[in-house]
């Protein structure tokens, strides 16, 4: 039981009046890598935002448990402090705030310990080397003028520095060329351990070849239509999502006990 | 997130310490030729300066108070004691500065600033300079840095040639007033080719109820010279409305480069009606860095007149208007020669009912061909009690120019706050971070200790948002 | 001249309520002192002698029966409705920023108008074909003072084209107009105004609108003529989700002077506005552009943008820009941008490398700048003749 990190039960959510998540069940344990695939508009990014606590998304039913605690009502920064991390699909640009300054502040907040300027510099240097990021990025304004690839690398750098227990990577591989995907994937792989877990939201199989996920879930119309392993991802690559559309839904797939 | 963060008001106790009034001399209330004669006699000035003051007084008496911009009808000039001299003679040694004055300066961190190898300190206490020091190496290079009173006597020729030639008593009511009653201020002369590599700074403040402050700053950079002058102001708070009508005249000759930085943090009952102008010759550069935080009302529009070919002006300014403040500021640039360039970058923040107004002018005269100018104004509103206005006027009288202007107003992006919060940062701190980032371009332009001071001012202003 | 006698003459045969409105306006007119237009050096301007305008100016079409179109100068039986609409503009004056034309000019129109239309699109009426109005000034009709009221009722959709023009190149004509516009819930109204007076004439034109919930008003003002042209276009977005746009084109050459004001007052939540202005100045032309975006308290989540581009073709031109952004709400997005300068040298070079002369290349660049707005003119004939006029002016 100590390994259990996240448990999602019959989760339903809406934005304004539109219902998007329609009864999600999912369990994630430490040391696992989960992949969520699905067609556009299925609710993948919504799931990521709901897990992170975006105020636009309202939970109308169900429960999110993190380390055995219901976090439905927890504010986003409190979730981050508990060890949840979201790599954004479209990271915000914050002019005037340097990457280093931002990350030191975040690290202080998440770890609850004041970060000495020098020690933190070393830490950041080390993580940047790990991810093959040029040291000059530390002094650049957060995401300002970054290319798509640079933004995604910067998200992974943040993950490396903050060392979350659960990392949700929302389309971290989209918009990246082959080489960049490889660098990012290798970075993620280096960060994966027995003590943390990852939920990877993606469209593409390329990143999965590097990461070797334990579970693959197909998200369609706000529900998980099928769960499986890497073979499922391969099948989808060949055949698409058609057979998982609502009318073909096999209720027996939602087998998590709530 | 839908709840708004309450941003508490600044704790001003640090800057609100005031001395017991201990002044050896106070001028009579009201302005008459007799008062002016007395001021001049006290200063032991040359006759031409007295004549100048009297002429300015006449203009002052005949000029109307401007009706645009801020409401300054509360000002009653007749009740403003225009001349207050502190209880200390000019000192060049810190040890001899009276204890009370030192204590106030200590609170403002001036001696520390000096210890950190700043070139000289000319701090104005009330109306006259009480402390003055300039590193010997600068004296050896022929650099003159002294108070205006003594400069009038010791460097009479050069002062007479420049004094109030760029800002004349005819310009407006407050420049006329300034001409009549000016007192204190700094005089800087940098000979040709001399590079003053450490900033010269003057910290002045006023400290008597109802006293006006009319310091005059005159800086002349000869050909190819280079200098950085820092003006900082802070005044304790009193119940009587205070008036500040100083004048800053900057002469930047061929190929010279002057940076003029100000962090202004007058107490919140001050009327800050300062006039600042720079005249820039061929290939010369003027750089203004301006932070406006204090005062009840500010009307401040530093002007750069680019009169020589390829002259350049840069203005970087931040204005922070909080409760009860109306800060009307902006840059004026006159392109009056070919291939001149200018960049204006202004940021303003309004909160708790404060009103920030950017009022700028960009003019290209008919011989300004090849001129390039860009103006960028961004305003951040922290609540809907506050107001933010932008009015950049452009007047172009020739075709071969490249002018661009951009302005934006809005509030802190909620998506940006969510992004920062998703990294564990609290909402309050996330917002403070974004505000600090917003003024970062200005902080970047300041010497380190002033950047720290600017940051402290913002932190104080956003107190309660810093975790 | 413009006195009590003239008002008495003009009210003879006019319906009662509108007559008394003329008389009230005359009182106001009498008590006002005329202001100057300082930025274009137009001081102590004298109105020319009054003269009636007797030409037909409305192209009547059969399908227009769906609309209500009346001449304001006639003896009307629905005048109470008109007065009720006009009363909606009372107390709507916004004090901040550009105040538009001198009040005496507005009072002059209301007291002495010699033409003007009341056009109403009733609820749910949608017309695909524009209403065409042509005011053509000549020797017999050298003075045009038009007082128009245009109302788009709920869910209606209407386009109106007003062309102010003249053939005579020597006549010294005068136009002072006032157009008030009301756009109701969910209605869409497009108004194209083309001004092509000769270089001897003077043009004064005020446009004031109120836009309701989800209503949309699009102005396309095209200023190509007149010795002095002073115009103002002020829109108040009074309710939620109201929208207004201005797509302005101006071309000034010779010694002509333009003073153009555009203003968007955001009062409603989620209201949005856009001001786009493209202009060219040539010879000794002088122009003032005033563009105000004003977010009033309560206009949460409103958006406004303003963009001015001016091409300067000669060094003797004089171009003033006064873009203003006023905000009393934090939850708004407002931005403005101005760019001024010559035609990009690289582009000119590129076009000339393909065999064009410099003049041809410049002309092409001007057209390229104007065309996106000209494309919004719904009548092909008019569009063609406007493009031709611009060409002629560039070449001369």
PDB file of N, CA and C in Angstrom, chain B residues 405-455:
ATOM      1  N   UNK B 405       5.360  53.048 -32.044  1.00  0.00           N
ATOM      2  CA  UNK B 405       4.855  53.218 -30.685  1.00  0.00           C
ATOM      3  C   UNK B 405       3.954  52.041 -30.322  1.00  0.00           C
ATOM      4  N   UNK B 406       4.046  51.606 -29.099  1.00  0.00           N
ATOM      5  CA  UNK B 406       3.171  50.533 -28.621  1.00  0.00           C
ATOM      6  C   UNK B 406       2.763  50.803 -27.196  1.00  0.00           C
ATOM      7  N   UNK B 407       1.531  50.518 -26.882  1.00  0.00           N
ATOM      8  CA  UNK B 407       1.090  50.653 -25.492  1.00  0.00           C
ATOM      9  C   UNK B 407       0.137  49.530 -25.163  1.00  0.00           C
ATOM     10  N   UNK B 408       0.146  49.155 -23.899  1.00  0.00           N
ATOM     11  CA  UNK B 408      -0.701  48.058 -23.457  1.00  0.00           C
ATOM     12  C   UNK B 408      -1.181  48.333 -22.055  1.00  0.00           C
ATOM     13  N   UNK B 409      -2.388  47.925 -21.773  1.00  0.00           N
ATOM     14  CA  UNK B 409      -2.837  47.975 -20.387  1.00  0.00           C
ATOM     15  C   UNK B 409      -3.536  46.663 -20.074  1.00  0.00           C
ATOM     16  N   UNK B 410      -3.401  46.227 -18.865  1.00  0.00           N
ATOM     17  CA  UNK B 410      -4.066  44.989 -18.491  1.00  0.00           C
ATOM     18  C   UNK B 410      -3.711  44.625 -17.066  1.00  0.00           C
ATOM     19  N   UNK B 411      -4.160  43.458 -16.659  1.00  0.00           N
ATOM     20  CA  UNK B 411      -3.815  43.039 -15.320  1.00  0.00           C
ATOM     21  C   UNK B 411      -2.934  41.798 -15.385  1.00  0.00           C
ATOM     22  N   UNK B 412      -2.574  41.310 -14.221  1.00  0.00           N
ATOM     23  CA  UNK B 412      -1.728  40.131 -14.160  1.00  0.00           C
ATOM     24  C   UNK B 412      -2.480  38.945 -14.763  1.00  0.00           C
ATOM     25  N   UNK B 413      -1.842  38.247 -15.676  1.00  0.00           N
ATOM     26  CA  UNK B 413      -2.491  37.127 -16.344  1.00  0.00           C
ATOM     27  C   UNK B 413      -2.741  35.982 -15.375  1.00  0.00           C
ATOM     28  N   UNK B 414      -3.975  35.516 -15.340  1.00  0.00           N
ATOM     29  CA  UNK B 414      -4.301  34.426 -14.418  1.00  0.00           C
ATOM     30  C   UNK B 414      -3.609  33.136 -14.805  1.00  0.00           C
ATOM     31  N   UNK B 415      -3.410  32.946 -16.108  1.00  0.00           N
ATOM     32  CA  UNK B 415      -2.711  31.741 -16.559  1.00  0.00           C
ATOM     33  C   UNK B 415      -1.268  31.755 -16.073  1.00  0.00           C
ATOM     34  N   UNK B 416      -0.659  32.952 -16.097  1.00  0.00           N
ATOM     35  CA  UNK B 416       0.721  33.053 -15.619  1.00  0.00           C
ATOM     36  C   UNK B 416       0.782  32.767 -14.123  1.00  0.00           C
ATOM     37  N   UNK B 417      -0.206  33.255 -13.377  1.00  0.00           N
ATOM     38  CA  UNK B 417      -0.243  32.987 -11.931  1.00  0.00           C
ATOM     39  C   UNK B 417      -0.399  31.487 -11.691  1.00  0.00           C
ATOM     40  N   UNK B 418      -1.279  30.842 -12.459  1.00  0.00           N
ATOM     41  CA  UNK B 418      -1.484  29.393 -12.305  1.00  0.00           C
ATOM     42  C   UNK B 418      -0.195  28.633 -12.599  1.00  0.00           C
ATOM     43  N   UNK B 419       0.488  29.059 -13.635  1.00  0.00           N
ATOM     44  CA  UNK B 419       1.738  28.397 -14.022  1.00  0.00           C
ATOM     45  C   UNK B 419       2.743  28.462 -12.880  1.00  0.00           C
ATOM     46  N   UNK B 420       2.939  29.665 -12.322  1.00  0.00           N
ATOM     47  CA  UNK B 420       3.893  29.804 -11.225  1.00  0.00           C
ATOM     48  C   UNK B 420       3.431  29.006 -10.008  1.00  0.00           C
ATOM     49  N   UNK B 421       2.121  29.045  -9.740  1.00  0.00           N
ATOM     50  CA  UNK B 421       1.611  28.324  -8.577  1.00  0.00           C
ATOM     51  C   UNK B 421       1.763  26.813  -8.732  1.00  0.00           C
ATOM     52  N   UNK B 422       1.726  26.358  -9.968  1.00  0.00           N
ATOM     53  CA  UNK B 422       1.856  24.911 -10.194  1.00  0.00           C
ATOM     54  C   UNK B 422       3.258  24.435  -9.845  1.00  0.00           C
ATOM     55  N   UNK B 423       4.150  25.396  -9.591  1.00  0.00           N
ATOM     56  CA  UNK B 423       5.500  25.031  -9.159  1.00  0.00           C
ATOM     57  C   UNK B 423       5.662  25.229  -7.654  1.00  0.00           C
ATOM     58  N   UNK B 424       4.524  25.380  -6.971  1.00  0.00           N
ATOM     59  CA  UNK B 424       4.556  25.432  -5.522  1.00  0.00           C
ATOM     60  C   UNK B 424       4.608  26.832  -4.950  1.00  0.00           C
ATOM     61  N   UNK B 425       4.642  27.848  -5.817  1.00  0.00           N
ATOM     62  CA  UNK B 425       4.732  29.223  -5.341  1.00  0.00           C
ATOM     63  C   UNK B 425       3.330  29.707  -4.968  1.00  0.00           C
ATOM     64  N   UNK B 426       3.216  30.407  -3.844  1.00  0.00           N
ATOM     65  CA  UNK B 426       1.890  30.856  -3.396  1.00  0.00           C
ATOM     66  C   UNK B 426       1.348  31.907  -4.347  1.00  0.00           C
ATOM     67  N   UNK B 427       0.044  32.108  -4.317  1.00  0.00           N
ATOM     68  CA  UNK B 427      -0.591  33.064  -5.205  1.00  0.00           C
ATOM     69  C   UNK B 427      -0.006  34.467  -5.007  1.00  0.00           C
ATOM     70  N   UNK B 428       0.138  34.848  -3.725  1.00  0.00           N
ATOM     71  CA  UNK B 428       0.653  36.183  -3.445  1.00  0.00           C
ATOM     72  C   UNK B 428       2.051  36.368  -4.000  1.00  0.00           C
ATOM     73  N   UNK B 429       2.861  35.359  -3.763  1.00  0.00           N
ATOM     74  CA  UNK B 429       4.224  35.499  -4.234  1.00  0.00           C
ATOM     75  C   UNK B 429       4.295  35.443  -5.759  1.00  0.00           C
ATOM     76  N   UNK B 430       3.443  34.620  -6.344  1.00  0.00           N
ATOM     77  CA  UNK B 430       3.420  34.532  -7.805  1.00  0.00           C
ATOM     78  C   UNK B 430       3.116  35.909  -8.395  1.00  0.00           C
ATOM     79  N   UNK B 431       2.143  36.582  -7.797  1.00  0.00           N
ATOM     80  CA  UNK B 431       1.785  37.907  -8.300  1.00  0.00           C
ATOM     81  C   UNK B 431       2.924  38.902  -8.101  1.00  0.00           C
ATOM     82  N   UNK B 432       3.537  38.841  -6.904  1.00  0.00           N
ATOM     83  CA  UNK B 432       4.659  39.746  -6.643  1.00  0.00           C
ATOM     84  C   UNK B 432       5.784  39.508  -7.637  1.00  0.00           C
ATOM     85  N   UNK B 433       6.002  38.233  -7.942  1.00  0.00           N
ATOM     86  CA  UNK B 433       7.061  37.879  -8.891  1.00  0.00           C
ATOM     87  C   UNK B 433       6.788  38.493 -10.258  1.00  0.00           C
ATOM     88  N   UNK B 434       5.536  38.404 -10.663  1.00  0.00           N
ATOM     89  CA  UNK B 434       5.180  38.949 -11.970  1.00  0.00           C
ATOM     90  C   UNK B 434       5.351  40.469 -11.986  1.00  0.00           C
ATOM     91  N   UNK B 435       4.988  41.104 -10.864  1.00  0.00           N
ATOM     92  CA  UNK B 435       5.166  42.564 -10.788  1.00  0.00           C
ATOM     93  C   UNK B 435       6.650  42.913 -10.838  1.00  0.00           C
ATOM     94  N   UNK B 436       7.448  42.188 -10.083  1.00  0.00           N
ATOM     95  CA  UNK B 436       8.887  42.468 -10.113  1.00  0.00           C
ATOM     96  C   UNK B 436       9.450  42.237 -11.510  1.00  0.00           C
ATOM     97  N   UNK B 437       8.974  41.176 -12.140  1.00  0.00           N
ATOM     98  CA  UNK B 437       9.425  40.904 -13.506  1.00  0.00           C
ATOM     99  C   UNK B 437       9.035  42.031 -14.449  1.00  0.00           C
ATOM    100  N   UNK B 438       7.859  42.606 -14.186  1.00  0.00           N
ATOM    101  CA  UNK B 438       7.346  43.690 -15.011  1.00  0.00           C
ATOM    102  C   UNK B 438       8.266  44.918 -14.969  1.00  0.00           C
ATOM    103  N   UNK B 439       8.861  45.195 -13.793  1.00  0.00           N
ATOM    104  CA  UNK B 439       9.739  46.359 -13.698  1.00  0.00           C
ATOM    105  C   UNK B 439      11.216  45.993 -13.873  1.00  0.00           C
ATOM    106  N   UNK B 440      11.471  44.717 -14.124  1.00  0.00           N
ATOM    107  CA  UNK B 440      12.840  44.251 -14.275  1.00  0.00           C
ATOM    108  C   UNK B 440      13.664  45.068 -15.284  1.00  0.00           C
ATOM    109  N   UNK B 441      13.079  45.451 -16.416  1.00  0.00           N
ATOM    110  CA  UNK B 441      13.881  46.216 -17.374  1.00  0.00           C
ATOM    111  C   UNK B 441      14.443  47.504 -16.770  1.00  0.00           C
ATOM    112  N   UNK B 442      13.738  48.052 -15.793  1.00  0.00           N
ATOM    113  CA  UNK B 442      14.232  49.267 -15.154  1.00  0.00           C
ATOM    114  C   UNK B 442      15.288  48.915 -14.110  1.00  0.00           C
ATOM    115  N   UNK B 443      14.978  47.901 -13.299  1.00  0.00           N
ATOM    116  CA  UNK B 443      15.930  47.481 -12.271  1.00  0.00           C
ATOM    117  C   UNK B 443      17.272  47.141 -12.912  1.00  0.00           C
ATOM    118  N   UNK B 444      17.195  46.551 -14.090  1.00  0.00           N
ATOM    119  CA  UNK B 444      18.381  46.178 -14.836  1.00  0.00           C
ATOM    120  C   UNK B 444      19.296  47.343 -15.157  1.00  0.00           C
ATOM    121  N   UNK B 445      18.699  48.526 -15.298  1.00  0.00           N
ATOM    122  CA  UNK B 445      19.455  49.695 -15.709  1.00  0.00           C
ATOM    123  C   UNK B 445      20.131  50.381 -14.534  1.00  0.00           C
ATOM    124  N   UNK B 446      19.791  49.969 -13.324  1.00  0.00           N
ATOM    125  CA  UNK B 446      20.309  50.675 -12.151  1.00  0.00           C
ATOM    126  C   UNK B 446      21.566  50.011 -11.611  1.00  0.00           C
ATOM    127  N   UNK B 447      22.428  50.802 -10.940  1.00  0.00           N
ATOM    128  CA  UNK B 447      23.550  50.188 -10.239  1.00  0.00           C
ATOM    129  C   UNK B 447      22.998  49.260  -9.158  1.00  0.00           C
ATOM    130  N   UNK B 448      23.767  48.280  -8.794  1.00  0.00           N
ATOM    131  CA  UNK B 448      23.271  47.209  -7.939  1.00  0.00           C
ATOM    132  C   UNK B 448      22.538  47.682  -6.699  1.00  0.00           C
ATOM    133  N   UNK B 449      23.157  48.610  -5.937  1.00  0.00           N
ATOM    134  CA  UNK B 449      22.513  48.968  -4.665  1.00  0.00           C
ATOM    135  C   UNK B 449      21.189  49.698  -4.904  1.00  0.00           C
ATOM    136  N   UNK B 450      21.090  50.372  -6.043  1.00  0.00           N
ATOM    137  CA  UNK B 450      19.825  51.043  -6.336  1.00  0.00           C
ATOM    138  C   UNK B 450      18.786  50.046  -6.838  1.00  0.00           C
ATOM    139  N   UNK B 451      19.266  49.053  -7.558  1.00  0.00           N
ATOM    140  CA  UNK B 451      18.355  47.996  -7.994  1.00  0.00           C
ATOM    141  C   UNK B 451      17.783  47.298  -6.772  1.00  0.00           C
ATOM    142  N   UNK B 452      18.633  47.092  -5.776  1.00  0.00           N
ATOM    143  CA  UNK B 452      18.181  46.464  -4.543  1.00  0.00           C
ATOM    144  C   UNK B 452      17.148  47.367  -3.869  1.00  0.00           C
ATOM    145  N   UNK B 453      17.465  48.680  -3.858  1.00  0.00           N
ATOM    146  CA  UNK B 453      16.531  49.628  -3.252  1.00  0.00           C
ATOM    147  C   UNK B 453      15.191  49.630  -3.981  1.00  0.00           C
ATOM    148  N   UNK B 454      15.260  49.581  -5.305  1.00  0.00           N
ATOM    149  CA  UNK B 454      14.024  49.546  -6.105  1.00  0.00           C
ATOM    150  C   UNK B 454      13.206  48.301  -5.766  1.00  0.00           C
ATOM    151  N   UNK B 455      13.929  47.190  -5.682  1.00  0.00           N
ATOM    152  CA  UNK B 455      13.260  45.940  -5.340  1.00  0.00           C
ATOM    153  C   UNK B 455      12.642  46.002  -3.953  1.00  0.00           C
TER     154      UNK B 455
END
